[in-house]
Amino acid sequence: MSTPIEMVLRRQASRRATQAGKVIQKEARALRERGLPFNKKRLLPFIAPIAGFSSAFLEISILFPMEYCKVQLQLNRKNKDFKLGSHLRSRGLKIYQGLPPMLIGAPIQGLLRFSCLDFFARQFSGMNPVLSGLFAGCAAGVLESVLVVTPMETVKTKLIDSNKGLLEGVKYIVGKHGVRGLYNGLAPTILKSSSNQGLRFIIYNTYKSIVAPEGQQLSAMQSLSGGMLAGVLGCYANTPFDTIKSRMQGMEGARYNGVLHCAKTMIKEEGALSLYKGVLMRAARVVPGQGIIFLAYDQLSDGLTRVLEA
C-alpha cells in the first residue's frame, strides 16, 4: 500500500508529466496542421532533461529549510553557544532568502545531471551499471559545477551568511569580487558534485540491477527507496567536501587559500569532526531529497514516454 507522502509525490509527478505531454501533443497538432512531419523519436532524448529539471525543482521547493540549517551549522566557526532552534525562531520566513538562486539553479542542475545519466546509458547500454553510473556521475558533477552549481551555491551561501536579498547579494558579490567572485570554492564544489553524483548513480544503478534485473519499470516505492539509499550513503561519504565548500563560499572565505588549507585550518582550530558540521541537517535534506528526485524522475520519464508512444 502506498504511503501518503508517496501518493502526493506520485500525483505531483503525474501532473507534471501530463502537463508536459499536453505541450508535446499541442505541438504535434500544430505541425500536422501546417503539413509538417512530427517525429516522436526525436523527442525521446528530451525526456531526461525535462524529468530532471522538474524533479529537482520539486525537491528543493520542499526541502530548502534543511539546506538553510545545514549551511548555518557549517558556517558557524566561533559561536559555541549557537542554538539552531533559537536562530530559526528569530529568523522566521527570512530563512528563505537563500532560496531564489536555488530555484533558478537546482532545476538546471537536475537537467544536466539526468541528461548525462541518460546519455551514458544510451552510449554504454551493454556496460556494467557501476561503470556507467560512475562515468555519468563524474561527468555530470564536473559539468554542473562549472556551469551552474558553483555560482548558485556561492550566491546562496553568501545570502544566508550576510542576510541579504538576491539582487543585493549578487550586486555585492560582483561589485566586490567581480564575476570571478561567483566562482569561489570551485575546486571543492567539483570534488563534492562529482563524488556526489558518481556515488549516487553507482548506488542507484546497482540497486536497480538487483531490484529489477530484467530492466522492468520500478514501482514508486522502489524508486523512492533506491533514491534514499543513494542519498544516505553519498551524504556521509563526502560531507567534508561540502563543509569546505561552504566555508570557502561564506563571508569569511578569504581566510582560506584552497581546499587543503581550509581543511587543515578547520582541523587545527576546531577539530577533525568540524569537517562533518551540519551532516545531520544535510542528511535530513539529501536522504528524502534523493528519494523525491529519483521517484519524480522515474515517474515523469515513464509518463512522458507513454505519451510519446501513445
XYZ file of N, CA and C in Angstrom, residues 206-296:
273
model
N 23.134 0.169 -9.335
C 23.321 -1.167 -8.744
C 22.032 -1.646 -8.102
N 21.377 -0.748 -7.388
C 20.099 -1.062 -6.749
C 19.074 -1.505 -7.794
N 18.989 -0.772 -8.915
C 18.035 -1.121 -9.962
C 18.349 -2.485 -10.565
N 19.645 -2.772 -10.745
C 20.012 -4.063 -11.336
C 19.642 -5.230 -10.426
N 19.575 -4.966 -9.111
C 19.194 -6.015 -8.161
C 17.678 -6.134 -8.057
N 17.003 -4.997 -7.928
C 15.555 -4.989 -7.732
C 14.805 -5.316 -9.030
N 15.332 -4.818 -10.149
C 14.683 -5.051 -11.448
C 15.715 -5.570 -12.445
N 16.171 -6.819 -12.288
C 17.258 -7.346 -13.129
C 16.915 -7.451 -14.606
N 15.625 -7.513 -14.930
C 15.212 -7.620 -16.331
C 14.931 -6.262 -16.965
N 15.247 -5.211 -16.241
C 15.059 -3.869 -16.781
C 13.638 -3.342 -16.704
N 12.783 -3.980 -15.902
C 11.401 -3.522 -15.788
C 11.317 -2.212 -14.998
N 10.192 -1.514 -15.182
C 9.987 -0.232 -14.513
C 9.866 -0.430 -13.002
N 10.596 0.394 -12.225
C 10.487 0.324 -10.772
C 9.150 0.888 -10.317
N 8.638 0.344 -9.225
C 7.453 0.945 -8.620
C 7.852 2.260 -7.947
N 6.846 3.050 -7.596
C 7.131 4.330 -6.948
C 7.890 4.125 -5.639
N 7.486 3.153 -4.848
C 8.163 2.893 -3.579
C 9.593 2.412 -3.797
N 9.816 1.611 -4.834
C 11.178 1.148 -5.131
C 12.070 2.310 -5.554
N 11.536 3.217 -6.374
C 12.315 4.399 -6.774
C 12.626 5.276 -5.571
N 11.629 5.475 -4.707
C 11.823 6.296 -3.512
C 12.882 5.680 -2.604
N 12.799 4.362 -2.398
C 13.754 3.669 -1.521
C 15.154 3.695 -2.101
N 15.280 3.471 -3.408
C 16.594 3.491 -4.049
C 17.235 4.861 -3.990
N 16.432 5.908 -4.211
C 16.961 7.267 -4.126
C 17.418 7.620 -2.725
N 16.660 7.214 -1.725
C 17.031 7.493 -0.330
C 18.290 6.725 0.061
N 18.425 5.483 -0.413
C 19.638 4.714 -0.148
C 20.856 5.398 -0.759
N 20.727 5.839 -2.009
C 21.829 6.557 -2.662
C 22.142 7.845 -1.918
N 21.106 8.514 -1.414
C 21.307 9.766 -0.705
C 22.054 9.602 0.596
N 21.676 8.603 1.401
C 22.293 8.455 2.720
C 23.751 8.014 2.606
N 24.052 7.079 1.704
C 25.433 6.624 1.566
C 26.327 7.716 0.996
N 25.825 8.428 -0.002
C 26.614 9.507 -0.586
C 26.831 10.659 0.381
N 25.816 10.939 1.193
C 25.893 12.055 2.145
C 27.041 11.879 3.122
N 27.119 10.725 3.751
C 28.141 10.512 4.777
C 29.527 10.298 4.175
N 29.583 9.950 2.901
C 30.886 9.717 2.269
C 31.611 11.011 1.923
N 30.860 12.057 1.549
C 31.566 13.246 1.041
C 31.159 14.556 1.716
N 30.595 14.500 2.909
C 30.251 15.734 3.627
C 31.455 16.666 3.839
N 32.682 16.164 4.106
C 33.807 17.104 4.262
C 33.979 18.045 3.073
N 33.795 17.563 1.850
C 33.882 18.442 0.681
C 32.811 19.515 0.735
N 31.621 19.151 1.176
C 30.511 20.103 1.240
C 30.777 21.167 2.306
N 31.310 20.756 3.449
C 31.615 21.713 4.516
C 32.705 22.685 4.087
N 33.752 22.160 3.463
C 34.842 23.019 2.963
C 34.304 23.994 1.928
N 33.441 23.519 1.045
C 32.834 24.381 0.032
C 32.084 25.544 0.689
N 31.280 25.235 1.699
C 30.513 26.293 2.370
C 31.425 27.310 3.042
N 32.484 26.840 3.677
C 33.421 27.764 4.338
C 34.085 28.696 3.326
N 34.492 28.144 2.186
C 35.184 28.950 1.180
C 34.252 29.899 0.445
N 32.936 29.626 0.500
C 31.972 30.486 -0.183
C 31.291 31.471 0.763
N 31.548 31.345 2.068
C 30.940 32.247 3.040
C 31.609 33.607 3.068
N 31.149 34.477 3.955
C 31.675 35.834 4.037
C 33.116 35.858 4.524
N 33.578 34.802 5.195
C 34.970 34.725 5.657
C 35.816 33.823 4.764
N 35.351 33.578 3.544
C 36.043 32.677 2.644
C 37.464 33.096 2.301
N 37.753 34.398 2.391
C 39.080 34.896 2.019
C 40.182 34.395 2.951
N 39.824 33.899 4.126
C 40.858 33.434 5.062
C 41.404 32.066 4.661
N 40.805 31.427 3.650
C 41.263 30.117 3.200
C 41.894 30.224 1.814
N 43.035 29.558 1.643
C 43.787 29.648 0.392
C 43.578 28.463 -0.536
N 42.664 27.588 -0.216
C 42.412 26.431 -1.048
C 41.799 25.315 -0.225
N 41.511 24.205 -0.901
C 40.831 23.088 -0.245
C 41.662 22.541 0.911
N 42.933 22.244 0.656
C 43.777 21.650 1.692
C 44.000 22.618 2.851
N 44.231 23.900 2.532
C 44.447 24.897 3.577
C 43.200 25.041 4.441
N 42.028 25.032 3.800
C 40.773 25.142 4.550
C 40.604 23.931 5.467
N 40.856 22.731 4.949
C 40.713 21.512 5.752
C 41.677 21.525 6.931
N 42.942 21.877 6.669
C 43.944 21.909 7.743
C 43.581 22.941 8.804
N 43.123 24.119 8.368
C 42.759 25.178 9.304
C 41.586 24.757 10.183
N 40.592 24.142 9.585
C 39.426 23.698 10.346
C 39.809 22.628 11.370
N 40.627 21.673 10.944
C 41.049 20.598 11.858
C 41.881 21.165 13.002
N 42.770 22.113 12.683
C 43.636 22.709 13.691
C 42.841 23.536 14.700
N 41.905 24.337 14.209
C 41.177 25.265 15.075
C 39.941 24.653 15.742
N 39.310 23.688 15.046
C 38.016 23.201 15.543
C 37.947 21.688 15.713
N 39.008 20.981 15.311
C 38.997 19.528 15.436
C 38.552 18.853 14.147
N 38.891 17.572 14.004
C 38.601 16.842 12.772
C 37.100 16.725 12.506
N 36.307 16.632 13.565
C 34.858 16.475 13.377
C 34.203 17.729 12.801
N 34.936 18.850 12.792
C 34.362 20.067 12.205
C 34.080 19.888 10.720
N 34.793 18.957 10.081
C 34.547 18.692 8.664
C 33.176 18.064 8.436
N 32.566 17.579 9.508
C 31.238 16.967 9.410
C 30.164 17.838 10.043
N 30.439 19.129 10.190
C 29.424 20.033 10.710
C 28.212 20.052 9.780
N 27.038 19.989 10.370
C 25.815 20.045 9.585
C 25.452 18.752 8.895
N 26.159 17.651 9.222
C 25.924 16.409 8.479
C 24.502 15.878 8.699
N 23.960 16.044 9.909
C 22.610 15.540 10.153
C 21.569 16.355 9.382
N 21.760 17.676 9.317
C 20.846 18.500 8.544
C 21.002 18.236 7.048
N 22.235 17.959 6.634
C 22.448 17.602 5.226
C 21.738 16.289 4.904
N 21.853 15.324 5.812
C 21.170 14.046 5.607
C 19.659 14.240 5.597
N 19.169 15.168 6.439
C 17.733 15.417 6.510
C 17.197 15.989 5.206
N 18.080 16.659 4.434
C 17.656 17.113 3.109
C 17.960 16.072 2.047
N 19.180 15.544 2.052
C 19.645 14.697 0.948
C 18.906 13.364 0.888
N 18.685 12.733 2.037
C 18.081 11.390 2.026
C 16.659 11.427 1.457
N 15.730 12.222 2.057
C 14.411 12.287 1.416
C 14.471 12.976 0.055
N 15.424 13.935 -0.079
C 15.537 14.673 -1.334
C 15.867 13.789 -2.518
N 16.832 12.887 -2.325
C 17.180 11.983 -3.425
C 16.058 10.983 -3.687
N 15.338 10.607 -2.621
C 14.166 9.768 -2.839
C 13.138 10.475 -3.706
N 12.876 11.759 -3.393
C 11.927 12.551 -4.178
C 12.407 12.687 -5.617
N 13.703 12.999 -5.790
C 14.233 13.236 -7.128
C 14.136 11.975 -7.994
N 14.605 10.844 -7.472
C 14.580 9.628 -8.280
C 13.154 9.128 -8.499
N 12.283 9.282 -7.488
C 10.882 8.911 -7.662
C 10.235 9.780 -8.733
N 10.379 11.102 -8.601
C 9.764 12.015 -9.568
C 10.355 11.814 -10.954
